[in-house]
Short mmCIF file of C-alpha atoms in Angstrom, two decimals:
data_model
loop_
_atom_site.label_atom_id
_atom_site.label_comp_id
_atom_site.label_asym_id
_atom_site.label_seq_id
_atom_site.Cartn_x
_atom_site.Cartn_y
_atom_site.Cartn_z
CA UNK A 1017 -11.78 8.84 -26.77
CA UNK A 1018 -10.89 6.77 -23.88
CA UNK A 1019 -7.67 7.73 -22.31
CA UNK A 1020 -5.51 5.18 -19.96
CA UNK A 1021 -3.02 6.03 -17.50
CA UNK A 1022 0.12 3.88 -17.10
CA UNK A 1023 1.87 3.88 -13.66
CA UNK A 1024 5.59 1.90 -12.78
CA UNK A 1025 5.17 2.18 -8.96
CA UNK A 1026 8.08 3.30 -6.76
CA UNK A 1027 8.50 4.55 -2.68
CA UNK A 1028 11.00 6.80 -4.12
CA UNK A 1029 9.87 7.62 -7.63
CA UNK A 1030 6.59 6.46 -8.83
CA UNK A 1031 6.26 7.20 -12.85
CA UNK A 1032 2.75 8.09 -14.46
CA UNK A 1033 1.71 8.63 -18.37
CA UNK A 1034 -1.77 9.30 -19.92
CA UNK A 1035 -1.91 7.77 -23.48
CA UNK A 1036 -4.93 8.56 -25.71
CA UNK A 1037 -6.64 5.31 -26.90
CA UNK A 1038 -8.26 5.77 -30.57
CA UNK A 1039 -9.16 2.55 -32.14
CA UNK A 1040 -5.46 1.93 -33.78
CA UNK A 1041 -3.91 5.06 -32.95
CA UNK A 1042 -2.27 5.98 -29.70
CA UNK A 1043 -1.41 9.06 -29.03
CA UNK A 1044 0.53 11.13 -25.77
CA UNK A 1045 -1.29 13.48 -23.59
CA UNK A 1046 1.01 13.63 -20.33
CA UNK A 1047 3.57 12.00 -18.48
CA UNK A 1048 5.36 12.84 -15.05
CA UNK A 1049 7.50 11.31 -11.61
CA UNK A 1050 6.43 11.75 -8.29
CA UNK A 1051 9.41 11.36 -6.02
CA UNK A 1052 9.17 11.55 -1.92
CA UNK A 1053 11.38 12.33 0.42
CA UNK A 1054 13.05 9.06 2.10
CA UNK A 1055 13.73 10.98 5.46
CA UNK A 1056 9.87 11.39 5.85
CA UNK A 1057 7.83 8.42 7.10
CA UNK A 1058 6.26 5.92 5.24
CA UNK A 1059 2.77 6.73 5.52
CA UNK A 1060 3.62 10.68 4.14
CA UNK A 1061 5.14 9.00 1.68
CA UNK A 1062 2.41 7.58 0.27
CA UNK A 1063 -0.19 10.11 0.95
CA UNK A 1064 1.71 12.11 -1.38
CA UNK A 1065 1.93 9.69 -4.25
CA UNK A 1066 -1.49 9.13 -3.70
CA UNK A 1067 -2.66 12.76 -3.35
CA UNK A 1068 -0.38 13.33 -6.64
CA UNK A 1069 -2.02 10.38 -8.39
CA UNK A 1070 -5.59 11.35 -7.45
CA UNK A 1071 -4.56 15.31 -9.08
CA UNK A 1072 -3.70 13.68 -12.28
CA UNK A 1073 -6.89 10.92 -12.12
CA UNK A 1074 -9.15 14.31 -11.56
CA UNK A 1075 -7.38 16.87 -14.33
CA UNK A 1076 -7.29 13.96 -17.15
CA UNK A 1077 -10.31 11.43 -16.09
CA UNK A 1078 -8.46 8.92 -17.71
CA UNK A 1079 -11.29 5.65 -17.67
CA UNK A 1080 -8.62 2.62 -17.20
CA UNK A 1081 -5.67 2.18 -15.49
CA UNK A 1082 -2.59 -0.25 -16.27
CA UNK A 1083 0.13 -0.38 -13.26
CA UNK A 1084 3.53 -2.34 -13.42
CA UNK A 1085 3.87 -5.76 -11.40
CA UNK A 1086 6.27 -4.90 -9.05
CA UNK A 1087 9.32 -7.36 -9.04
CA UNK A 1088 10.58 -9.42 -5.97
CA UNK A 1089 13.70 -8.29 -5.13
CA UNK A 1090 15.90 -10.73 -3.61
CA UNK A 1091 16.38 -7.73 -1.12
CA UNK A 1092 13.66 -8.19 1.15
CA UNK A 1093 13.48 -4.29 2.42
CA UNK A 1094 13.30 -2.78 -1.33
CA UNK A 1095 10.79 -5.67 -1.74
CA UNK A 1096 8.63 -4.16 1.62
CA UNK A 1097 9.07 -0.46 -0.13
CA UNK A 1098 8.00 -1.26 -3.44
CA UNK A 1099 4.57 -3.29 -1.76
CA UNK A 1100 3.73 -0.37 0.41
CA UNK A 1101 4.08 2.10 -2.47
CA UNK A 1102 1.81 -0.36 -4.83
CA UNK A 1103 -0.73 -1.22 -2.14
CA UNK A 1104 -0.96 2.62 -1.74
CA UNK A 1105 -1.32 3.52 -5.35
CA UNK A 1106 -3.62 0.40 -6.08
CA UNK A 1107 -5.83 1.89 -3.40
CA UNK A 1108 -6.03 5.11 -4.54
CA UNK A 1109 -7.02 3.87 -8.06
CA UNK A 1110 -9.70 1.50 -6.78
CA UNK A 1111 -10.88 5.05 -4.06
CA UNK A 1112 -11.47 6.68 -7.83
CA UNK A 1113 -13.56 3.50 -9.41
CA UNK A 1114 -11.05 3.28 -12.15
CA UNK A 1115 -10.68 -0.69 -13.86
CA UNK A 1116 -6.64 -1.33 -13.21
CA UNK A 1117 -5.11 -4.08 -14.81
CA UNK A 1118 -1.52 -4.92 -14.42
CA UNK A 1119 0.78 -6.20 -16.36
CA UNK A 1120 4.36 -8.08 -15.37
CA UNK A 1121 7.56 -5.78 -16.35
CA UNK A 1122 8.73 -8.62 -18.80
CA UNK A 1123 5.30 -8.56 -20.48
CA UNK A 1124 5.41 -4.52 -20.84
CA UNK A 1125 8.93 -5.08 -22.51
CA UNK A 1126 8.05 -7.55 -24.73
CA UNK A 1127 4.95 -5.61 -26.02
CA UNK A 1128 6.81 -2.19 -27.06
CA UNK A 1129 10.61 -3.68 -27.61
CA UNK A 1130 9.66 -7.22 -29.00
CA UNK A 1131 11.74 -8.65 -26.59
CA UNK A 1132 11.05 -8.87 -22.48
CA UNK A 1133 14.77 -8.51 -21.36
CA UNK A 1134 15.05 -4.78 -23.06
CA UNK A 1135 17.40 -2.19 -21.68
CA UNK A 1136 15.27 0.42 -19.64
CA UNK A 1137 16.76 2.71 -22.70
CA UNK A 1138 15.54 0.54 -25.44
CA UNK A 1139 12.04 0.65 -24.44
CA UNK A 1140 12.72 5.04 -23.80
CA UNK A 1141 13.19 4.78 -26.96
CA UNK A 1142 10.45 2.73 -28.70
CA UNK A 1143 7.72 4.91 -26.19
CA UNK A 1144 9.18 7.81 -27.76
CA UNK A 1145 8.73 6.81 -31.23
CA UNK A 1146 5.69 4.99 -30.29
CA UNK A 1147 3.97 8.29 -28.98
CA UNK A 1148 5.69 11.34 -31.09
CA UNK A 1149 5.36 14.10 -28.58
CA UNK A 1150 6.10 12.48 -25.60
CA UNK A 1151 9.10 14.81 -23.46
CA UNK A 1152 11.64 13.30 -21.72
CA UNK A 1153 10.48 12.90 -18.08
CA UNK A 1154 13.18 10.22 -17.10
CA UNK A 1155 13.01 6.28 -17.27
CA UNK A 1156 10.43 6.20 -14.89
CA UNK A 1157 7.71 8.38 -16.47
CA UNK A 1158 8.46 6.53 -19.84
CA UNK A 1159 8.49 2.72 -18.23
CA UNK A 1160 4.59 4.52 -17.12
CA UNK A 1161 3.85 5.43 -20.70
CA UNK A 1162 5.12 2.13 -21.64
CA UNK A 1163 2.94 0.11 -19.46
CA UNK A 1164 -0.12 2.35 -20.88
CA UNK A 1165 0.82 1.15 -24.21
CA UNK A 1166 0.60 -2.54 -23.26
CA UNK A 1167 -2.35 -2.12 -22.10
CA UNK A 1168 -3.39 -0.66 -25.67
CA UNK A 1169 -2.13 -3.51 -27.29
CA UNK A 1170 -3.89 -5.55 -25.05
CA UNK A 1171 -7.14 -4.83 -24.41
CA UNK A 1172 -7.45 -4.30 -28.59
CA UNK A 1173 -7.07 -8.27 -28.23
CA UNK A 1174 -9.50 -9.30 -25.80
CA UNK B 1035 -9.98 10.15 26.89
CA UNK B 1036 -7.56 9.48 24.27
CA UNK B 1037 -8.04 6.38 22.24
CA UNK B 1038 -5.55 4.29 20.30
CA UNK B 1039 -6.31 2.05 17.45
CA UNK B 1040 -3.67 -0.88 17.18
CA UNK B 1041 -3.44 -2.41 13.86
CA UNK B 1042 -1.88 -6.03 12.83
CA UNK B 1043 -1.74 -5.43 9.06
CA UNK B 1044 -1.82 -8.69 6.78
CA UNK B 1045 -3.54 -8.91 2.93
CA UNK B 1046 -5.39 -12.29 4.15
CA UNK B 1047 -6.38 -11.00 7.83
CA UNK B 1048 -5.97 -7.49 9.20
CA UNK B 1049 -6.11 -7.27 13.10
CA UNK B 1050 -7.46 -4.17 14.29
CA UNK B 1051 -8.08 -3.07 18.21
CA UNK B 1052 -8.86 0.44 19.72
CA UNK B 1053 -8.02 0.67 23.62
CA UNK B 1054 -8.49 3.97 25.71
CA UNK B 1055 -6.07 5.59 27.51
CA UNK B 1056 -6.81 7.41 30.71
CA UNK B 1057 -3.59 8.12 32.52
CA UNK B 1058 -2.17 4.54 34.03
CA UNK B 1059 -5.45 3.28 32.75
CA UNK B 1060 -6.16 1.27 30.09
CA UNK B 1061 -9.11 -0.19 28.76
CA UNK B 1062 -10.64 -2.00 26.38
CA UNK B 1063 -13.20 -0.49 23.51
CA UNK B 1064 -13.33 -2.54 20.62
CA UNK B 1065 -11.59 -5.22 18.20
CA UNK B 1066 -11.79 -7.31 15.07
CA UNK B 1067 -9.97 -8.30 11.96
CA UNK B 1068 -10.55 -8.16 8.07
CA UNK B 1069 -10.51 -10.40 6.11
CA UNK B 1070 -10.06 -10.37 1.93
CA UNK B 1071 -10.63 -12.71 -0.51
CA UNK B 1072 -8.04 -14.13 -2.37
CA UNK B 1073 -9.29 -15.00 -5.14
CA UNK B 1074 -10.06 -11.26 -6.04
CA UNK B 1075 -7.85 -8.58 -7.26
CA UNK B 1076 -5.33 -7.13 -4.90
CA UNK B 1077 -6.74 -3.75 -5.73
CA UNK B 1078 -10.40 -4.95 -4.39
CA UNK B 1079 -8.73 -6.71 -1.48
CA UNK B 1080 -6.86 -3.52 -0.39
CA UNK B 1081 -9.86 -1.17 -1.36
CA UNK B 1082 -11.76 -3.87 1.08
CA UNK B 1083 -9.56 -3.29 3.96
CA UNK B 1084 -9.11 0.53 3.72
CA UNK B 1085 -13.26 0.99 3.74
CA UNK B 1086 -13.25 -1.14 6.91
CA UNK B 1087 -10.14 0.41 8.59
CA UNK B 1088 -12.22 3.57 7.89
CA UNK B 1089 -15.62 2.38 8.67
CA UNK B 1090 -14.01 1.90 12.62
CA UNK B 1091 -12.26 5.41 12.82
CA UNK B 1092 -15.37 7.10 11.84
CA UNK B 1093 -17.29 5.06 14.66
CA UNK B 1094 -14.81 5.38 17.50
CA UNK B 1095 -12.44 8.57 16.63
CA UNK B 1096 -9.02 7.12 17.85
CA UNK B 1097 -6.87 10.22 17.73
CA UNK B 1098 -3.56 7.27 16.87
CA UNK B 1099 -2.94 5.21 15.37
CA UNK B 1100 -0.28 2.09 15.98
CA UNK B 1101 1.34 -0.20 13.35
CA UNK B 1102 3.15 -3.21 13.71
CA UNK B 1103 6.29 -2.82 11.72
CA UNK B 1104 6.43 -5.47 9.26
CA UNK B 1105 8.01 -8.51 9.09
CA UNK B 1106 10.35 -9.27 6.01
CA UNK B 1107 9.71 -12.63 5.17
CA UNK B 1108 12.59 -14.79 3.34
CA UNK B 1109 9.75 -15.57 1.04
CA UNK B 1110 9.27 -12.29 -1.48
CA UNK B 1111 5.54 -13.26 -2.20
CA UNK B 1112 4.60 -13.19 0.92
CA UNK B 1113 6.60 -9.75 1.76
CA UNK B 1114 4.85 -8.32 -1.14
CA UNK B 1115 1.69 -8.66 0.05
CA UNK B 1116 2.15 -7.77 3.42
CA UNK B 1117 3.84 -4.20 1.78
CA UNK B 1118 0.79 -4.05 -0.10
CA UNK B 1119 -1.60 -4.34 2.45
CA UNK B 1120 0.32 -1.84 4.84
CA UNK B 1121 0.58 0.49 2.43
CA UNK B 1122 -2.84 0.47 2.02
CA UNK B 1123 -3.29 1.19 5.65
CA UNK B 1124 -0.79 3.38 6.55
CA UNK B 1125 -2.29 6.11 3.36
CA UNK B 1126 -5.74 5.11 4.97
CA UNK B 1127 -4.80 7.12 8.30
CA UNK B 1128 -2.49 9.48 6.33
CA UNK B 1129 -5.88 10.53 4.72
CA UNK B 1130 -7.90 10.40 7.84
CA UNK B 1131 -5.13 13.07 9.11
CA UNK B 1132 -4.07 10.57 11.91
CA UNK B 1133 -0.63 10.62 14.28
CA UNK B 1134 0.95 7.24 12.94
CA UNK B 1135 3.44 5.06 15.25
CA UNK B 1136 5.17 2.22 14.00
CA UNK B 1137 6.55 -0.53 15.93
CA UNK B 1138 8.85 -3.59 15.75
CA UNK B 1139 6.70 -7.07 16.09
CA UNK B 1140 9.86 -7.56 18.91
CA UNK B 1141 9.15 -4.34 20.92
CA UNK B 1142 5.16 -4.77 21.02
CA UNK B 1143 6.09 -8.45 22.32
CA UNK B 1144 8.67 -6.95 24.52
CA UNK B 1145 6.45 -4.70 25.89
CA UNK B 1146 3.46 -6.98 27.05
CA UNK B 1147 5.36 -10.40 27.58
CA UNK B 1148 8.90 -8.73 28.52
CA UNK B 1149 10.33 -11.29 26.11
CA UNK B 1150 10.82 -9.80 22.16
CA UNK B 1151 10.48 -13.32 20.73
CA UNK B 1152 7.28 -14.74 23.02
CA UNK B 1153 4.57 -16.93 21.39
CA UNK B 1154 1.72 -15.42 19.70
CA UNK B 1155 -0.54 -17.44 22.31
CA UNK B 1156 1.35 -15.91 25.37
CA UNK B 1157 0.77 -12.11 23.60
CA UNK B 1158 -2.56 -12.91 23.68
CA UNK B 1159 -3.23 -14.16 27.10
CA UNK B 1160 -1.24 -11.23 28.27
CA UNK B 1161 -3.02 -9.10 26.77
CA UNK B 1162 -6.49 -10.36 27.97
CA UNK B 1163 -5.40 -9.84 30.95
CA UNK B 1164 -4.21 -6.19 30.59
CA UNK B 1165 -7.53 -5.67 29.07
CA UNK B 1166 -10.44 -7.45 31.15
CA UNK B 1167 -13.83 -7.35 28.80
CA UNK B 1168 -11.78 -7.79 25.29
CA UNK B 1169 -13.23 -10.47 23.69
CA UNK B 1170 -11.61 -13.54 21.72
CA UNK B 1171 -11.57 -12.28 18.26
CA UNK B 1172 -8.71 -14.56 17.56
CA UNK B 1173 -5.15 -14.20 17.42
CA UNK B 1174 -4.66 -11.16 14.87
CA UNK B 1175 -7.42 -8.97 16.81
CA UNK B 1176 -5.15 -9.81 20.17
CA UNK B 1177 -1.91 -8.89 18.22
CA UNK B 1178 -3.59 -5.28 17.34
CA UNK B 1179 -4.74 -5.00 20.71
CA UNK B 1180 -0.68 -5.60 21.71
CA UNK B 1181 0.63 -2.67 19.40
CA UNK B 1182 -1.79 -0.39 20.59
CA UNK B 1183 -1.01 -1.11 24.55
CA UNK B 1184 2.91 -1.07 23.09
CA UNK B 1185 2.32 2.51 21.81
CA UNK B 1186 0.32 3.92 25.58
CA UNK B 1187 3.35 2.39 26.79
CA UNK B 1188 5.34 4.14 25.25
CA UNK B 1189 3.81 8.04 24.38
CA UNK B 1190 3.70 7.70 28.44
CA UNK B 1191 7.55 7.48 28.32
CA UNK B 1192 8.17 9.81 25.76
#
């Protein structure tokens, strides 16, 4: 049964979640945050996410994977951060031969809330009845499993 | 002799230039830039650019590596990329166990035209002419070349 893993990137805290894919059934197999230390340099920073990201690509094998379009922040330096984190974790998914779509945060909302300007609690909430099972790992690791689910609902369409 | 790869980063053209460093000496071994296709995925475009970023440390062995600092653009687009693309490149010598430098677009200009906000044409005349033998390779390849004569500069200081 194929299993996707969401990711909502982040320099600071990057959030991942591996859904199990079943025809109409979706189901939760694991879900975590990778934070790094900001008083380390960039390029540590994202050879951790990455090495993190490639441990949980080799323990689960998930086949797809669905990542979060970052948003432009009007503040150009969280903009930068964000990019560098993404490009990094992009990479590292394309180093594994994994298909990655992505899907805009507005998009993610409106597939699990019904409505794309949810409260980052709302849509907690729906993954967590969505996928019975699923711990509490913090927004970030559930915004992940969230953006795994939209890309359940999605590629059932297509 | 140690050498120093310089890199330019961009999503559209990557700049890349190794120089050797011998003392006061410096000299010229090799440059180019990458190019990516826009009209693929960004994941494909920054897969693209890691593979060649590696394909020339695995042929020449620089021992550092230099990075122009980024430039954040009013336009968040455009600032996106560019994070993208650098962090692509900075987890691409993170991986290849590399000592990264970063510098300031203003420093590397500073430090081969003594003037932080010189032309890109002046940068590149100056630094044909700190490096006899380095061939046009157009304007990025020269602005690699830059950081990497920025960063001798300036691990000769330090």
């Amino acid at each position: 049964m194929p299993l996707i893993i969401g990711i909502d990137p982040g320099l600071q805290r990057t959030g991942w979640g591996i859904i199990q894919h079943n025809g109409n059934a979706l189901s939760f197999v694991e879900c975590g945050v990778i934070t790094t230390d900001n008083t380390t340099q960039i390029s540590e920073r994202v050879l951790r996410i990455s090495n993190e990201i490639g441990r949980v690509i080799a323990l689960h094998k998930p086949q797809e994977a669905a990542v979060e379009e970052t948003f432009v922040n009007v503040n150009g330096q969280a903009t930068l951060k964000l990019g560098q984190a993404r490009g990094a974790i992009l990479l590292t998914l394309a180093q594994a031969g994994m298909q990655i779509s992505e899907y805009a945060a507005t998009l993610v909302k409106k597939s699990i809330v019904g409505a794309g300007r949810a409260e980052k609690n709302q849509v907690a909430r729906m993954v967590q009845i969505l996928l019975p099972g699923c711990s509490k790992h913090g927004p970030d690791a559930m915004d992940a499993l969230a953006v795994a689910i939209c890309h359940a609902h999605h590629s059932r369409k297509y």
